[in-house]
């Protein structure tokens, strides 16, 4: 069974957890570095997902504009 990609909301929650743990700094440096790496990986995934979503919205918007201009004017 393939592992599902966490939702954007789940990733944001995990990123917030990591931020809080990094700010507490009550962990060994090795663990803090691992948390930082995890946070950076999540941030990269989020950027990619949001870029993809943005492109979809732009595409949908362009299709809507084309449909609107193709409609005959009722005047």
PDB file of N, CA and C in Angstrom:
ATOM      1  N   UNK A   1       0.847  -1.183   0.000  1.00  0.00           N
ATOM      2  CA  UNK A   1       0.000   0.000   0.000  1.00  0.00           C
ATOM      3  C   UNK A   1       0.890   1.243   0.000  1.00  0.00           C
ATOM      4  N   UNK A   2       0.647   2.128  -0.919  1.00  0.00           N
ATOM      5  CA  UNK A   2       1.454   3.343  -1.042  1.00  0.00           C
ATOM      6  C   UNK A   2       1.106   4.333   0.061  1.00  0.00           C
ATOM      7  N   UNK A   3       2.132   5.009   0.524  1.00  0.00           N
ATOM      8  CA  UNK A   3       1.930   6.024   1.560  1.00  0.00           C
ATOM      9  C   UNK A   3       1.323   7.270   0.920  1.00  0.00           C
ATOM     10  N   UNK A   4       0.230   7.764   1.515  1.00  0.00           N
ATOM     11  CA  UNK A   4      -0.418   8.957   0.981  1.00  0.00           C
ATOM     12  C   UNK A   4       0.366  10.201   1.369  1.00  0.00           C
ATOM     13  N   UNK A   5       0.371  11.162   0.457  1.00  0.00           N
ATOM     14  CA  UNK A   5       0.991  12.446   0.742  1.00  0.00           C
ATOM     15  C   UNK A   5       0.100  13.188   1.734  1.00  0.00           C
ATOM     16  N   UNK A   6       0.684  13.723   2.802  1.00  0.00           N
ATOM     17  CA  UNK A   6      -0.132  14.491   3.758  1.00  0.00           C
ATOM     18  C   UNK A   6      -0.770  15.700   3.076  1.00  0.00           C
ATOM     19  N   UNK A   7      -1.916  16.104   3.594  1.00  0.00           N
ATOM     20  CA  UNK A   7      -2.589  17.282   3.049  1.00  0.00           C
ATOM     21  C   UNK A   7      -1.772  18.529   3.372  1.00  0.00           C
ATOM     22  N   UNK A   8      -2.113  19.613   2.710  1.00  0.00           N
ATOM     23  CA  UNK A   8      -1.435  20.883   2.979  1.00  0.00           C
ATOM     24  C   UNK A   8      -1.629  21.270   4.438  1.00  0.00           C
ATOM     25  N   UNK A   9      -2.843  21.103   4.952  1.00  0.00           N
ATOM     26  CA  UNK A   9      -3.108  21.444   6.354  1.00  0.00           C
ATOM     27  C   UNK A   9      -2.272  20.591   7.306  1.00  0.00           C
ATOM     28  N   UNK A  10      -2.151  19.302   7.016  1.00  0.00           N
ATOM     29  CA  UNK A  10      -1.339  18.418   7.860  1.00  0.00           C
ATOM     30  C   UNK A  10       0.127  18.839   7.819  1.00  0.00           C
ATOM     31  N   UNK A  11       0.604  19.187   6.637  1.00  0.00           N
ATOM     32  CA  UNK A  11       1.993  19.622   6.509  1.00  0.00           C
ATOM     33  C   UNK A  11       2.241  20.929   7.264  1.00  0.00           C
ATOM     34  N   UNK A  12       1.284  21.846   7.179  1.00  0.00           N
ATOM     35  CA  UNK A  12       1.422  23.113   7.905  1.00  0.00           C
ATOM     36  C   UNK A  12       1.428  22.880   9.414  1.00  0.00           C
ATOM     37  N   UNK A  13       0.570  21.963   9.881  1.00  0.00           N
ATOM     38  CA  UNK A  13       0.561  21.641  11.320  1.00  0.00           C
ATOM     39  C   UNK A  13       1.905  21.062  11.749  1.00  0.00           C
ATOM     40  N   UNK A  14       2.453  20.141  10.935  1.00  0.00           N
ATOM     41  CA  UNK A  14       3.743  19.537  11.270  1.00  0.00           C
ATOM     42  C   UNK A  14       4.841  20.600  11.264  1.00  0.00           C
ATOM     43  N   UNK A  15       4.787  21.501  10.313  1.00  0.00           N
ATOM     44  CA  UNK A  15       5.770  22.579  10.250  1.00  0.00           C
ATOM     45  C   UNK A  15       5.702  23.439  11.507  1.00  0.00           C
ATOM     46  N   UNK A  16       4.502  23.717  11.980  1.00  0.00           N
ATOM     47  CA  UNK A  16       4.326  24.495  13.212  1.00  0.00           C
ATOM     48  C   UNK A  16       4.882  23.729  14.412  1.00  0.00           C
ATOM     49  N   UNK A  17       4.650  22.419  14.466  1.00  0.00           N
ATOM     50  CA  UNK A  17       5.205  21.602  15.554  1.00  0.00           C
ATOM     51  C   UNK A  17       6.729  21.677  15.549  1.00  0.00           C
ATOM     52  N   UNK A  18       7.303  21.563  14.366  1.00  0.00           N
ATOM     53  CA  UNK A  18       8.762  21.625  14.234  1.00  0.00           C
ATOM     54  C   UNK A  18       9.272  22.983  14.686  1.00  0.00           C
ATOM     55  N   UNK A  19       8.592  24.053  14.273  1.00  0.00           N
ATOM     56  CA  UNK A  19       9.005  25.404  14.675  1.00  0.00           C
ATOM     57  C   UNK A  19       9.031  25.521  16.189  1.00  0.00           C
ATOM     58  N   UNK A  20       7.990  25.024  16.838  1.00  0.00           N
ATOM     59  CA  UNK A  20       7.916  25.104  18.296  1.00  0.00           C
ATOM     60  C   UNK A  20       9.040  24.304  18.948  1.00  0.00           C
ATOM     61  N   UNK A  21       9.324  23.124  18.408  1.00  0.00           N
ATOM     62  CA  UNK A  21      10.396  22.300  18.964  1.00  0.00           C
ATOM     63  C   UNK A  21      11.756  22.959  18.774  1.00  0.00           C
ATOM     64  N   UNK A  22      11.955  23.590  17.624  1.00  0.00           N
ATOM     65  CA  UNK A  22      13.225  24.274  17.377  1.00  0.00           C
ATOM     66  C   UNK A  22      13.398  25.473  18.304  1.00  0.00           C
ATOM     67  N   UNK A  23      12.300  26.190  18.552  1.00  0.00           N
ATOM     68  CA  UNK A  23      12.381  27.345  19.442  1.00  0.00           C
ATOM     69  C   UNK A  23      12.650  26.933  20.881  1.00  0.00           C
ATOM     70  N   UNK A  24      12.140  25.785  21.294  1.00  0.00           N
ATOM     71  CA  UNK A  24      12.369  25.313  22.658  1.00  0.00           C
ATOM     72  C   UNK A  24      13.847  24.989  22.869  1.00  0.00           C
ATOM     73  N   UNK A  25      14.484  24.450  21.863  1.00  0.00           N
ATOM     74  CA  UNK A  25      15.928  24.159  21.876  1.00  0.00           C
ATOM     75  C   UNK A  25      16.366  23.366  23.096  1.00  0.00           C
ATOM     76  N   UNK A  26      15.486  22.487  23.580  1.00  0.00           N
ATOM     77  CA  UNK A  26      15.847  21.663  24.731  1.00  0.00           C
ATOM     78  C   UNK A  26      16.208  20.246  24.296  1.00  0.00           C
ATOM     79  N   UNK A  27      16.689  20.126  23.093  1.00  0.00           N
ATOM     80  CA  UNK A  27      17.035  18.833  22.514  1.00  0.00           C
ATOM     81  C   UNK A  27      18.500  18.861  22.074  1.00  0.00           C
ATOM     82  N   UNK A  28      19.072  17.694  21.878  1.00  0.00           N
ATOM     83  CA  UNK A  28      20.451  17.644  21.378  1.00  0.00           C
ATOM     84  C   UNK A  28      20.540  18.273  19.984  1.00  0.00           C
ATOM     85  N   UNK A  29      21.684  18.819  19.677  1.00  0.00           N
ATOM     86  CA  UNK A  29      21.886  19.522  18.406  1.00  0.00           C
ATOM     87  C   UNK A  29      21.589  18.617  17.211  1.00  0.00           C
ATOM     88  N   UNK A  30      21.937  17.337  17.323  1.00  0.00           N
ATOM     89  CA  UNK A  30      21.685  16.410  16.223  1.00  0.00           C
ATOM     90  C   UNK A  30      20.187  16.308  15.930  1.00  0.00           C
ATOM     91  N   UNK A  31      19.379  16.284  16.980  1.00  0.00           N
ATOM     92  CA  UNK A  31      17.929  16.211  16.811  1.00  0.00           C
ATOM     93  C   UNK A  31      17.381  17.514  16.229  1.00  0.00           C
ATOM     94  N   UNK A  32      17.943  18.634  16.669  1.00  0.00           N
ATOM     95  CA  UNK A  32      17.513  19.926  16.124  1.00  0.00           C
ATOM     96  C   UNK A  32      17.822  20.025  14.634  1.00  0.00           C
ATOM     97  N   UNK A  33      18.980  19.532  14.237  1.00  0.00           N
ATOM     98  CA  UNK A  33      19.350  19.550  12.818  1.00  0.00           C
ATOM     99  C   UNK A  33      18.395  18.658  12.022  1.00  0.00           C
ATOM    100  N   UNK A  34      18.063  17.486  12.564  1.00  0.00           N
ATOM    101  CA  UNK A  34      17.127  16.583  11.887  1.00  0.00           C
ATOM    102  C   UNK A  34      15.751  17.238  11.750  1.00  0.00           C
ATOM    103  N   UNK A  35      15.305  17.927  12.789  1.00  0.00           N
ATOM    104  CA  UNK A  35      14.026  18.637  12.730  1.00  0.00           C
ATOM    105  C   UNK A  35      14.071  19.740  11.676  1.00  0.00           C
ATOM    106  N   UNK A  36      15.185  20.466  11.641  1.00  0.00           N
ATOM    107  CA  UNK A  36      15.346  21.531  10.648  1.00  0.00           C
ATOM    108  C   UNK A  36      15.280  20.957   9.233  1.00  0.00           C
ATOM    109  N   UNK A  37      15.986  19.843   9.017  1.00  0.00           N
ATOM    110  CA  UNK A  37      15.962  19.203   7.698  1.00  0.00           C
ATOM    111  C   UNK A  37      14.547  18.765   7.323  1.00  0.00           C
ATOM    112  N   UNK A  38      13.830  18.188   8.280  1.00  0.00           N
ATOM    113  CA  UNK A  38      12.449  17.773   8.025  1.00  0.00           C
ATOM    114  C   UNK A  38      11.585  18.987   7.669  1.00  0.00           C
ATOM    115  N   UNK A  39      11.758  20.061   8.418  1.00  0.00           N
ATOM    116  CA  UNK A  39      10.999  21.275   8.150  1.00  0.00           C
ATOM    117  C   UNK A  39      11.285  21.841   6.772  1.00  0.00           C
ATOM    118  N   UNK A  40      12.543  21.831   6.372  1.00  0.00           N
ATOM    119  CA  UNK A  40      12.902  22.339   5.048  1.00  0.00           C
ATOM    120  C   UNK A  40      12.319  21.454   3.945  1.00  0.00           C
ATOM    121  N   UNK A  41      12.297  20.143   4.165  1.00  0.00           N
ATOM    122  CA  UNK A  41      11.712  19.225   3.182  1.00  0.00           C
ATOM    123  C   UNK A  41      10.206  19.467   3.055  1.00  0.00           C
ATOM    124  N   UNK A  42       9.543  19.674   4.180  1.00  0.00           N
ATOM    125  CA  UNK A  42       8.108  19.966   4.159  1.00  0.00           C
ATOM    126  C   UNK A  42       7.858  21.290   3.442  1.00  0.00           C
ATOM    127  N   UNK A  43       8.671  22.293   3.732  1.00  0.00           N
ATOM    128  CA  UNK A  43       8.512  23.600   3.086  1.00  0.00           C
ATOM    129  C   UNK A  43       8.669  23.470   1.569  1.00  0.00           C
ATOM    130  N   UNK A  44       9.611  22.653   1.127  1.00  0.00           N
ATOM    131  CA  UNK A  44       9.812  22.440  -0.310  1.00  0.00           C
ATOM    132  C   UNK A  44       8.582  21.771  -0.924  1.00  0.00           C
ATOM    133  N   UNK A  45       8.049  20.750  -0.253  1.00  0.00           N
ATOM    134  CA  UNK A  45       6.840  20.075  -0.746  1.00  0.00           C
ATOM    135  C   UNK A  45       5.682  21.054  -0.844  1.00  0.00           C
ATOM    136  N   UNK A  46       5.524  21.882   0.181  1.00  0.00           N
ATOM    137  CA  UNK A  46       4.437  22.862   0.181  1.00  0.00           C
ATOM    138  C   UNK A  46       4.581  23.842  -0.975  1.00  0.00           C
ATOM    139  N   UNK A  47       5.794  24.327  -1.205  1.00  0.00           N
ATOM    140  CA  UNK A  47       6.030  25.245  -2.327  1.00  0.00           C
ATOM    141  C   UNK A  47       5.629  24.595  -3.649  1.00  0.00           C
ATOM    142  N   UNK A  48       6.028  23.337  -3.826  1.00  0.00           N
ATOM    143  CA  UNK A  48       5.704  22.628  -5.065  1.00  0.00           C
ATOM    144  C   UNK A  48       4.195  22.444  -5.209  1.00  0.00           C
ATOM    145  N   UNK A  49       3.533  22.049  -4.124  1.00  0.00           N
ATOM    146  CA  UNK A  49       2.085  21.858  -4.168  1.00  0.00           C
ATOM    147  C   UNK A  49       1.364  23.169  -4.463  1.00  0.00           C
ATOM    148  N   UNK A  50       1.773  24.234  -3.801  1.00  0.00           N
ATOM    149  CA  UNK A  50       1.117  25.526  -4.000  1.00  0.00           C
ATOM    150  C   UNK A  50       1.370  26.070  -5.403  1.00  0.00           C
ATOM    151  N   UNK A  51       2.551  25.835  -5.943  1.00  0.00           N
ATOM    152  CA  UNK A  51       2.838  26.242  -7.320  1.00  0.00           C
ATOM    153  C   UNK A  51       1.927  25.488  -8.283  1.00  0.00           C
ATOM    154  N   UNK A  52       1.750  24.202  -8.044  1.00  0.00           N
ATOM    155  CA  UNK A  52       0.865  23.392  -8.881  1.00  0.00           C
ATOM    156  C   UNK A  52      -0.577  23.884  -8.792  1.00  0.00           C
ATOM    157  N   UNK A  53      -1.028  24.177  -7.593  1.00  0.00           N
ATOM    158  CA  UNK A  53      -2.389  24.685  -7.395  1.00  0.00           C
ATOM    159  C   UNK A  53      -2.556  26.023  -8.101  1.00  0.00           C
ATOM    160  N   UNK A  54      -1.570  26.880  -7.979  1.00  0.00           N
ATOM    161  CA  UNK A  54      -1.625  28.194  -8.630  1.00  0.00           C
ATOM    162  C   UNK A  54      -1.754  28.034 -10.142  1.00  0.00           C
ATOM    163  N   UNK A  55      -0.966  27.115 -10.706  1.00  0.00           N
ATOM    164  CA  UNK A  55      -1.030  26.877 -12.150  1.00  0.00           C
ATOM    165  C   UNK A  55      -2.408  26.370 -12.560  1.00  0.00           C
ATOM    166  N   UNK A  56      -2.981  25.489 -11.750  1.00  0.00           N
ATOM    167  CA  UNK A  56      -4.326  24.979 -12.051  1.00  0.00           C
ATOM    168  C   UNK A  56      -5.340  26.114 -12.043  1.00  0.00           C
ATOM    169  N   UNK A  57      -5.233  27.004 -11.065  1.00  0.00           N
ATOM    170  CA  UNK A  57      -6.163  28.134 -10.971  1.00  0.00           C
ATOM    171  C   UNK A  57      -6.015  29.050 -12.183  1.00  0.00           C
ATOM    172  N   UNK A  58      -4.774  29.319 -12.577  1.00  0.00           N
ATOM    173  CA  UNK A  58      -4.528  30.161 -13.754  1.00  0.00           C
ATOM    174  C   UNK A  58      -5.122  29.504 -14.996  1.00  0.00           C
ATOM    175  N   UNK A  59      -4.930  28.200 -15.130  1.00  0.00           N
ATOM    176  CA  UNK A  59      -5.476  27.473 -16.277  1.00  0.00           C
ATOM    177  C   UNK A  59      -6.995  27.535 -16.284  1.00  0.00           C
ATOM    178  N   UNK A  60      -7.601  27.286 -15.143  1.00  0.00           N
ATOM    179  CA  UNK A  60      -9.061  27.342 -15.038  1.00  0.00           C
ATOM    180  C   UNK A  60      -9.557  28.746 -15.354  1.00  0.00           C
ATOM    181  N   UNK A  61      -8.879  29.754 -14.825  1.00  0.00           N
ATOM    182  CA  UNK A  61      -9.250  31.144 -15.092  1.00  0.00           C
ATOM    183  C   UNK A  61      -9.170  31.468 -16.567  1.00  0.00           C
ATOM    184  N   UNK A  62      -8.140  30.976 -17.233  1.00  0.00           N
ATOM    185  CA  UNK A  62      -7.992  31.206 -18.664  1.00  0.00           C
ATOM    186  C   UNK A  62      -9.091  30.523 -19.453  1.00  0.00           C
ATOM    187  N   UNK A  63      -9.460  29.325 -19.041  1.00  0.00           N
ATOM    188  CA  UNK A  63     -10.540  28.608 -19.721  1.00  0.00           C
ATOM    189  C   UNK A  63     -11.861  29.336 -19.530  1.00  0.00           C
ATOM    190  N   UNK A  64     -12.083  29.861 -18.340  1.00  0.00           N
ATOM    191  CA  UNK A  64     -13.313  30.595 -18.056  1.00  0.00           C
ATOM    192  C   UNK A  64     -13.382  31.856 -18.905  1.00  0.00           C
ATOM    193  N   UNK A  65     -12.270  32.576 -19.022  1.00  0.00           N
ATOM    194  CA  UNK A  65     -12.239  33.793 -19.836  1.00  0.00           C
ATOM    195  C   UNK A  65     -12.523  33.473 -21.295  1.00  0.00           C
ATOM    196  N   UNK A  66     -11.961  32.371 -21.796  1.00  0.00           N
ATOM    197  CA  UNK A  66     -12.208  31.985 -23.187  1.00  0.00           C
ATOM    198  C   UNK A  66     -13.679  31.650 -23.395  1.00  0.00           C
ATOM    199  N   UNK A  67     -14.280  30.969 -22.433  1.00  0.00           N
ATOM    200  CA  UNK A  67     -15.698  30.623 -22.522  1.00  0.00           C
ATOM    201  C   UNK A  67     -16.546  31.882 -22.489  1.00  0.00           C
ATOM    202  N   UNK A  68     -16.191  32.825 -21.612  1.00  0.00           N
ATOM    203  CA  UNK A  68     -16.943  34.077 -21.502  1.00  0.00           C
ATOM    204  C   UNK A  68     -16.891  34.873 -22.803  1.00  0.00           C
ATOM    205  N   UNK A  69     -15.737  34.931 -23.443  1.00  0.00           N
ATOM    206  CA  UNK A  69     -15.608  35.713 -24.676  1.00  0.00           C
ATOM    207  C   UNK A  69     -16.242  34.996 -25.859  1.00  0.00           C
ATOM    208  N   UNK A  70     -16.412  33.684 -25.769  1.00  0.00           N
ATOM    209  CA  UNK A  70     -17.027  32.926 -26.857  1.00  0.00           C
ATOM    210  C   UNK A  70     -18.548  32.992 -26.808  1.00  0.00           C
ATOM    211  N   UNK A  71     -19.106  33.400 -25.679  1.00  0.00           N
ATOM    212  CA  UNK A  71     -20.560  33.501 -25.543  1.00  0.00           C
ATOM    213  C   UNK A  71     -21.074  34.663 -26.384  1.00  0.00           C
ATOM    214  N   UNK A  72     -22.156  34.444 -27.133  1.00  0.00           N
ATOM    215  CA  UNK A  72     -22.722  35.566 -27.899  1.00  0.00           C
ATOM    216  C   UNK A  72     -23.287  36.618 -26.961  1.00  0.00           C
ATOM    217  N   UNK A  73     -23.131  37.858 -27.353  1.00  0.00           N
ATOM    218  CA  UNK A  73     -23.602  38.978 -26.545  1.00  0.00           C
ATOM    219  C   UNK A  73     -25.101  39.133 -26.753  1.00  0.00           C
ATOM    220  N   UNK A  74     -25.831  39.306 -25.664  1.00  0.00           N
ATOM    221  CA  UNK A  74     -27.273  39.415 -25.730  1.00  0.00           C
ATOM    222  C   UNK A  74     -27.768  40.769 -26.172  1.00  0.00           C
ATOM    223  N   UNK A  75     -26.899  41.665 -26.600  1.00  0.00           N
ATOM    224  CA  UNK A  75     -27.327  43.016 -27.011  1.00  0.00           C
ATOM    225  C   UNK A  75     -27.916  43.036 -28.385  1.00  0.00           C
TER     226      UNK A  75
END
